[in-house]
mmCIF file of C-alpha atoms in Angstrom:
data_model
loop_
_atom_site.group_PDB
_atom_site.id
_atom_site.type_symbol
_atom_site.label_atom_id
_atom_site.label_comp_id
_atom_site.label_asym_id
_atom_site.label_seq_id
_atom_site.Cartn_x
_atom_site.Cartn_y
_atom_site.Cartn_z
ATOM 1 C CA MET A 1264 9.515 19.926 6.661
ATOM 2 C CA TYR A 1265 11.200 16.704 7.718
ATOM 3 C CA LYS A 1266 13.651 15.196 5.251
ATOM 4 C CA GLN A 1267 14.934 11.635 5.430
ATOM 5 C CA ALA A 1268 17.428 9.865 3.168
ATOM 6 C CA ILE A 1269 16.292 6.508 1.832
ATOM 7 C CA PHE A 1270 19.522 4.649 2.535
ATOM 8 C CA GLY A 1271 21.222 6.133 -0.520
ATOM 9 C CA TYR A 1272 19.545 3.913 -3.117
ATOM 10 C CA THR A 1273 18.433 5.164 -6.490
ATOM 11 C CA PRO A 1274 15.337 3.516 -8.039
ATOM 12 C CA MET A 1275 17.520 1.674 -10.571
ATOM 13 C CA ARG A 1276 19.764 0.323 -7.840
ATOM 14 C CA GLN A 1277 16.770 -0.671 -5.789
ATOM 15 C CA ARG A 1278 15.386 -2.755 -8.658
ATOM 16 C CA ALA A 1279 18.795 -4.377 -9.228
ATOM 17 C CA LEU A 1280 18.889 -5.434 -5.576
ATOM 18 C CA ASN A 1281 15.241 -6.554 -5.575
ATOM 19 C CA ILE A 1282 14.317 -3.695 -3.248
ATOM 20 C CA MET A 1283 11.009 -1.853 -3.539
ATOM 21 C CA ILE A 1284 9.614 1.261 -1.882
ATOM 22 C CA ILE A 1285 5.827 1.039 -1.455
ATOM 23 C CA LEU A 1286 3.532 3.876 -0.406
ATOM 24 C CA GLY A 1287 0.159 3.052 1.118
ATOM 25 C CA ILE A 1288 -2.516 5.748 1.155
ATOM 26 C CA ASP A 1289 -5.775 5.769 3.124
ATOM 27 C CA PRO A 1290 -7.594 8.741 1.536
ATOM 28 C CA GLY A 1291 -10.020 11.022 3.334
ATOM 29 C CA THR A 1292 -11.120 14.646 3.210
ATOM 30 C CA GLN A 1293 -10.422 15.186 6.918
ATOM 31 C CA ILE A 1294 -7.457 12.844 7.409
ATOM 32 C CA THR A 1295 -5.431 11.120 4.707
ATOM 33 C CA GLY A 1296 -3.087 8.518 6.135
ATOM 34 C CA TYR A 1297 0.134 7.516 4.411
ATOM 35 C CA GLY A 1298 2.845 4.977 5.078
ATOM 36 C CA PHE A 1299 6.091 4.112 3.285
ATOM 37 C CA ILE A 1300 7.701 0.712 3.587
ATOM 38 C CA ARG A 1301 10.837 -0.730 2.067
ATOM 39 C CA LYS A 1302 10.475 -4.291 0.833
ATOM 40 C CA GLU A 1303 13.680 -6.315 0.736
ATOM 41 C CA PRO A 1304 14.102 -9.981 -0.239
ATOM 42 C CA SER A 1305 13.906 -11.223 3.354
ATOM 43 C CA HIS A 1306 11.948 -8.574 5.257
ATOM 44 C CA ILE A 1307 10.139 -5.242 5.176
ATOM 45 C CA LEU A 1308 10.971 -2.021 7.016
ATOM 46 C CA ALA A 1309 8.969 1.100 7.793
ATOM 47 C CA LEU A 1310 10.459 4.285 6.342
ATOM 48 C CA ASP A 1311 7.931 6.966 7.173
ATOM 49 C CA TYR A 1312 4.271 7.298 8.116
ATOM 50 C CA GLY A 1313 1.821 9.953 9.211
ATOM 51 C CA CYS A 1314 -1.221 11.843 8.033
ATOM 52 C CA ILE A 1315 -2.340 14.894 6.090
ATOM 53 C CA ARG A 1316 -4.888 17.043 7.927
ATOM 54 C CA PRO A 1317 -6.415 19.872 5.877
ATOM 55 C CA PRO A 1318 -8.123 22.466 8.094
ATOM 56 C CA HIS A 1319 -11.750 21.396 8.420
ATOM 57 C CA ALA A 1320 -13.016 24.960 7.979
ATOM 58 C CA LEU A 1321 -11.600 25.238 4.455
ATOM 59 C CA PRO A 1322 -13.780 24.661 1.385
ATOM 60 C CA LEU A 1323 -13.541 21.175 -0.091
ATOM 61 C CA ALA A 1324 -11.614 22.421 -3.116
ATOM 62 C CA GLU A 1325 -8.903 23.834 -0.852
ATOM 63 C CA ARG A 1326 -8.738 20.629 1.167
ATOM 64 C CA TYR A 1327 -8.249 18.613 -2.011
ATOM 65 C CA ARG A 1328 -5.462 20.978 -3.046
ATOM 66 C CA ILE A 1329 -3.703 20.496 0.298
ATOM 67 C CA ILE A 1330 -4.037 16.710 0.044
ATOM 68 C CA TYR A 1331 -2.618 16.715 -3.483
ATOM 69 C CA GLU A 1332 0.269 19.082 -2.752
ATOM 70 C CA SER A 1333 1.196 17.245 0.457
ATOM 71 C CA LEU A 1334 1.209 13.904 -1.362
ATOM 72 C CA VAL A 1335 3.412 15.371 -4.080
ATOM 73 C CA ILE A 1336 5.927 16.475 -1.427
ATOM 74 C CA ILE A 1337 6.238 13.082 0.239
ATOM 75 C CA ILE A 1338 6.176 11.166 -3.064
ATOM 76 C CA ASP A 1339 8.985 13.292 -4.479
ATOM 77 C CA GLN A 1340 10.910 12.881 -1.220
ATOM 78 C CA HIS A 1341 10.712 9.088 -0.957
ATOM 79 C CA LYS A 1342 10.244 8.186 -4.655
ATOM 80 C CA PRO A 1343 8.087 5.057 -4.222
ATOM 81 C CA ASP A 1344 8.044 2.349 -6.880
ATOM 82 C CA ILE A 1345 4.407 1.433 -6.164
ATOM 83 C CA ILE A 1346 1.407 3.166 -4.585
ATOM 84 C CA ALA A 1347 -1.369 1.158 -2.917
ATOM 85 C CA VAL A 1348 -4.647 2.919 -2.134
ATOM 86 C CA GLU A 1349 -7.723 1.802 -0.257
ATOM 87 C CA SER A 1350 -10.604 0.897 -2.549
ATOM 88 C CA GLN A 1351 -13.773 2.868 -2.145
ATOM 89 C CA PHE A 1352 -16.674 1.015 -0.603
ATOM 90 C CA VAL A 1353 -20.340 1.848 -1.140
ATOM 91 C CA LEU A 1354 -21.666 4.159 1.540
ATOM 92 C CA LYS A 1355 -25.230 4.968 2.509
ATOM 93 C CA ASN A 1356 -24.486 8.644 1.948
ATOM 94 C CA PRO A 1357 -23.569 9.174 -1.725
ATOM 95 C CA GLN A 1358 -22.154 12.632 -1.011
ATOM 96 C CA THR A 1359 -19.640 11.124 1.402
ATOM 97 C CA ALA A 1360 -18.693 8.513 -1.182
ATOM 98 C CA ILE A 1361 -18.099 11.244 -3.768
ATOM 99 C CA LYS A 1362 -15.886 13.216 -1.359
ATOM 100 C CA LEU A 1363 -13.789 10.151 -0.545
ATOM 101 C CA GLY A 1364 -13.492 9.361 -4.244
ATOM 102 C CA MET A 1365 -12.190 12.863 -4.902
ATOM 103 C CA ALA A 1366 -9.595 12.499 -2.145
ATOM 104 C CA LYS A 1367 -8.458 9.194 -3.655
ATOM 105 C CA GLY A 1368 -8.302 10.919 -7.027
ATOM 106 C CA MET A 1369 -5.655 13.291 -5.671
ATOM 107 C CA ALA A 1370 -3.431 10.297 -4.899
ATOM 108 C CA ILE A 1371 -4.043 8.728 -8.304
ATOM 109 C CA LEU A 1372 -3.275 12.013 -10.077
ATOM 110 C CA ALA A 1373 -0.019 12.547 -8.185
ATOM 111 C CA ALA A 1374 1.038 8.992 -9.046
ATOM 112 C CA ALA A 1375 0.001 9.192 -12.710
ATOM 113 C CA GLN A 1376 1.983 12.390 -13.234
ATOM 114 C CA ARG A 1377 5.093 10.503 -12.099
ATOM 115 C CA GLY A 1378 4.405 7.236 -13.893
ATOM 116 C CA ILE A 1379 4.033 5.294 -10.645
ATOM 117 C CA PRO A 1380 1.763 2.222 -10.793
ATOM 118 C CA VAL A 1381 -1.302 2.443 -8.551
ATOM 119 C CA PHE A 1382 -2.980 -0.599 -7.008
ATOM 120 C CA GLU A 1383 -6.279 -0.730 -5.143
ATOM 121 C CA TYR A 1384 -7.041 -2.998 -2.170
ATOM 122 C CA ALA A 1385 -10.184 -3.425 -0.095
ATOM 123 C CA PRO A 1386 -9.832 -2.766 3.655
ATOM 124 C CA THR A 1387 -10.719 -6.399 4.395
ATOM 125 C CA ARG A 1388 -7.932 -7.618 2.124
ATOM 126 C CA ALA A 1389 -5.388 -5.346 3.816
ATOM 127 C CA LYS A 1390 -6.499 -6.608 7.241
ATOM 128 C CA MET A 1391 -6.239 -10.187 6.026
ATOM 129 C CA ALA A 1392 -2.682 -9.584 4.814
ATOM 130 C CA VAL A 1393 -1.612 -8.063 8.133
ATOM 131 C CA VAL A 1394 -3.646 -9.898 10.774
ATOM 132 C CA GLY A 1395 -5.034 -12.930 8.948
ATOM 133 C CA ASN A 1396 -8.561 -11.747 9.671
ATOM 134 C CA GLY A 1397 -10.437 -9.497 7.257
ATOM 135 C CA HIS A 1398 -12.620 -8.203 10.097
ATOM 136 C CA ALA A 1399 -9.842 -7.452 12.594
ATOM 137 C CA SER A 1400 -10.217 -4.420 14.836
ATOM 138 C CA LYS A 1401 -8.205 -1.240 14.316
ATOM 139 C CA TRP A 1402 -6.190 -2.024 17.430
ATOM 140 C CA GLN A 1403 -5.357 -5.532 16.202
ATOM 141 C CA VAL A 1404 -4.117 -4.056 12.931
ATOM 142 C CA GLN A 1405 -1.970 -1.499 14.742
ATOM 143 C CA LYS A 1406 -0.432 -4.098 17.064
ATOM 144 C CA MET A 1407 0.378 -6.517 14.253
ATOM 145 C CA ILE A 1408 1.937 -3.754 12.162
ATOM 146 C CA GLN A 1409 4.099 -2.864 15.156
ATOM 147 C CA ILE A 1410 5.320 -6.460 15.243
ATOM 148 C CA LEU A 1411 5.783 -6.874 11.485
ATOM 149 C CA LEU A 1412 7.690 -3.603 11.053
ATOM 150 C CA HIS A 1413 9.566 -3.765 14.386
ATOM 151 C CA LEU A 1414 8.192 -0.424 15.549
ATOM 152 C CA PRO A 1415 8.717 0.738 19.140
ATOM 153 C CA THR A 1416 4.989 1.519 19.522
ATOM 154 C CA PRO A 1417 1.816 0.832 17.515
ATOM 155 C CA PRO A 1418 1.573 3.281 14.602
ATOM 156 C CA GLU A 1419 -0.784 6.210 15.124
ATOM 157 C CA PRO A 1420 -3.148 7.615 14.115
ATOM 158 C CA GLU A 1421 -5.340 4.794 12.822
ATOM 159 C CA ASP A 1422 -5.301 6.308 9.337
ATOM 160 C CA ALA A 1423 -1.516 5.962 9.153
ATOM 161 C CA ALA A 1424 -1.771 2.363 10.382
ATOM 162 C CA ASP A 1425 -4.348 1.628 7.682
ATOM 163 C CA ALA A 1426 -1.992 3.105 5.078
ATOM 164 C CA LEU A 1427 0.883 0.926 6.288
ATOM 165 C CA ALA A 1428 -1.447 -2.081 6.117
ATOM 166 C CA LEU A 1429 -2.160 -1.308 2.455
ATOM 167 C CA ALA A 1430 1.566 -1.112 1.714
ATOM 168 C CA ILE A 1431 2.184 -4.420 3.506
ATOM 169 C CA CYS A 1432 -0.732 -5.973 1.608
ATOM 170 C CA HIS A 1433 0.875 -5.065 -1.708
ATOM 171 C CA ALA A 1434 4.283 -6.271 -0.534
ATOM 172 C CA GLN A 1435 2.770 -9.679 0.203
ATOM 173 C CA THR A 1436 0.276 -10.097 -2.630
ATOM 174 C CA GLY A 1437 0.551 -7.420 -5.289
ATOM 175 C CA ASN A 1438 3.615 -8.199 -7.357
ATOM 176 C CA ASN A 1439 1.673 -8.657 -10.607
ATOM 177 C CA LEU A 1440 1.117 -5.400 -12.500
ATOM 178 C CA CYS A 1441 -1.954 -6.978 -14.125
ATOM 179 C CA THR A 1442 -3.847 -6.252 -10.904
ATOM 180 C CA ASN A 1443 -3.334 -2.530 -11.428
ATOM 181 C CA GLN A 1444 -6.791 -0.938 -11.311
ATOM 182 C CA PHE A 1445 -5.901 2.302 -13.057
ATOM 183 C CA GLY A 1446 -3.733 1.304 -16.029
ATOM 184 C CA VAL A 1447 -0.752 3.378 -14.877
ATOM 185 C CA ARG A 1448 2.630 1.867 -15.779
ATOM 186 C CA SER A 1449 6.048 3.027 -14.642
ATOM 187 C CA LYS A 1450 9.159 2.569 -15.808
ATOM 188 C CA THR A 1451 17.248 -0.405 10.437
ATOM 189 C CA LYS A 1452 16.218 3.098 10.706
ATOM 190 C CA ARG A 1453 13.322 4.131 12.906
ATOM 191 C CA PRO A 1454 10.581 5.614 10.760
ATOM 192 C CA THR A 1455 9.235 9.069 11.277
ATOM 193 C CA LYS A 1456 5.654 9.694 12.366
ATOM 194 C CA ARG A 1457 4.381 13.081 11.325
ATOM 195 C CA SER A 1458 1.342 15.075 10.412
ATOM 196 C CA LEU A 1459 1.193 17.410 7.419
ATOM 197 C CA SER A 1460 -1.072 20.399 7.303
ATOM 198 C CA ALA A 1461 -1.415 23.571 5.289
ATOM 199 C CA GLY A 1462 1.757 25.541 4.885
ATOM 200 C CA GLU A 1463 4.230 22.643 5.252
#
């Protein structure tokens, strides 16, 4: 399991210096993307990003467990101040919508247990924040994130890029806790790209 120090700041010191760690999560039963950024007064930096891939052959209940436990690991490692998740859109297949909602619920539960505020953003809003176009292509989002976060290459996979976009969206527009959808209240290094699976 990769471990990375967050520049030696405690949450209290981060707040005193107007520094915020934001975690973006793009939930899914097959791939859940995540991305951590560090917001400073003058710029933002990528800390870590990747995806959680539960084995497809496992029952849904086991996949949800892996998503939850993997999120707990990375949340406890990086200690974000805010979590931004992708809002659920209405799908033609209600069963798929229910599965995605359950995956998002794992993120909300992990955050609520730690008193971390959770904010919800539509994919079009995240794209607008990053690219300036709510209907931008996946590749446009990846390229702009590379530029904004000074990454050596576009972030991959797409799910991780989407998660970083959510974090950037909150950094730019989500400073008011009144926009919190779930009522939860809380008290340059190159980022790591990784993929978590069962057993990590």
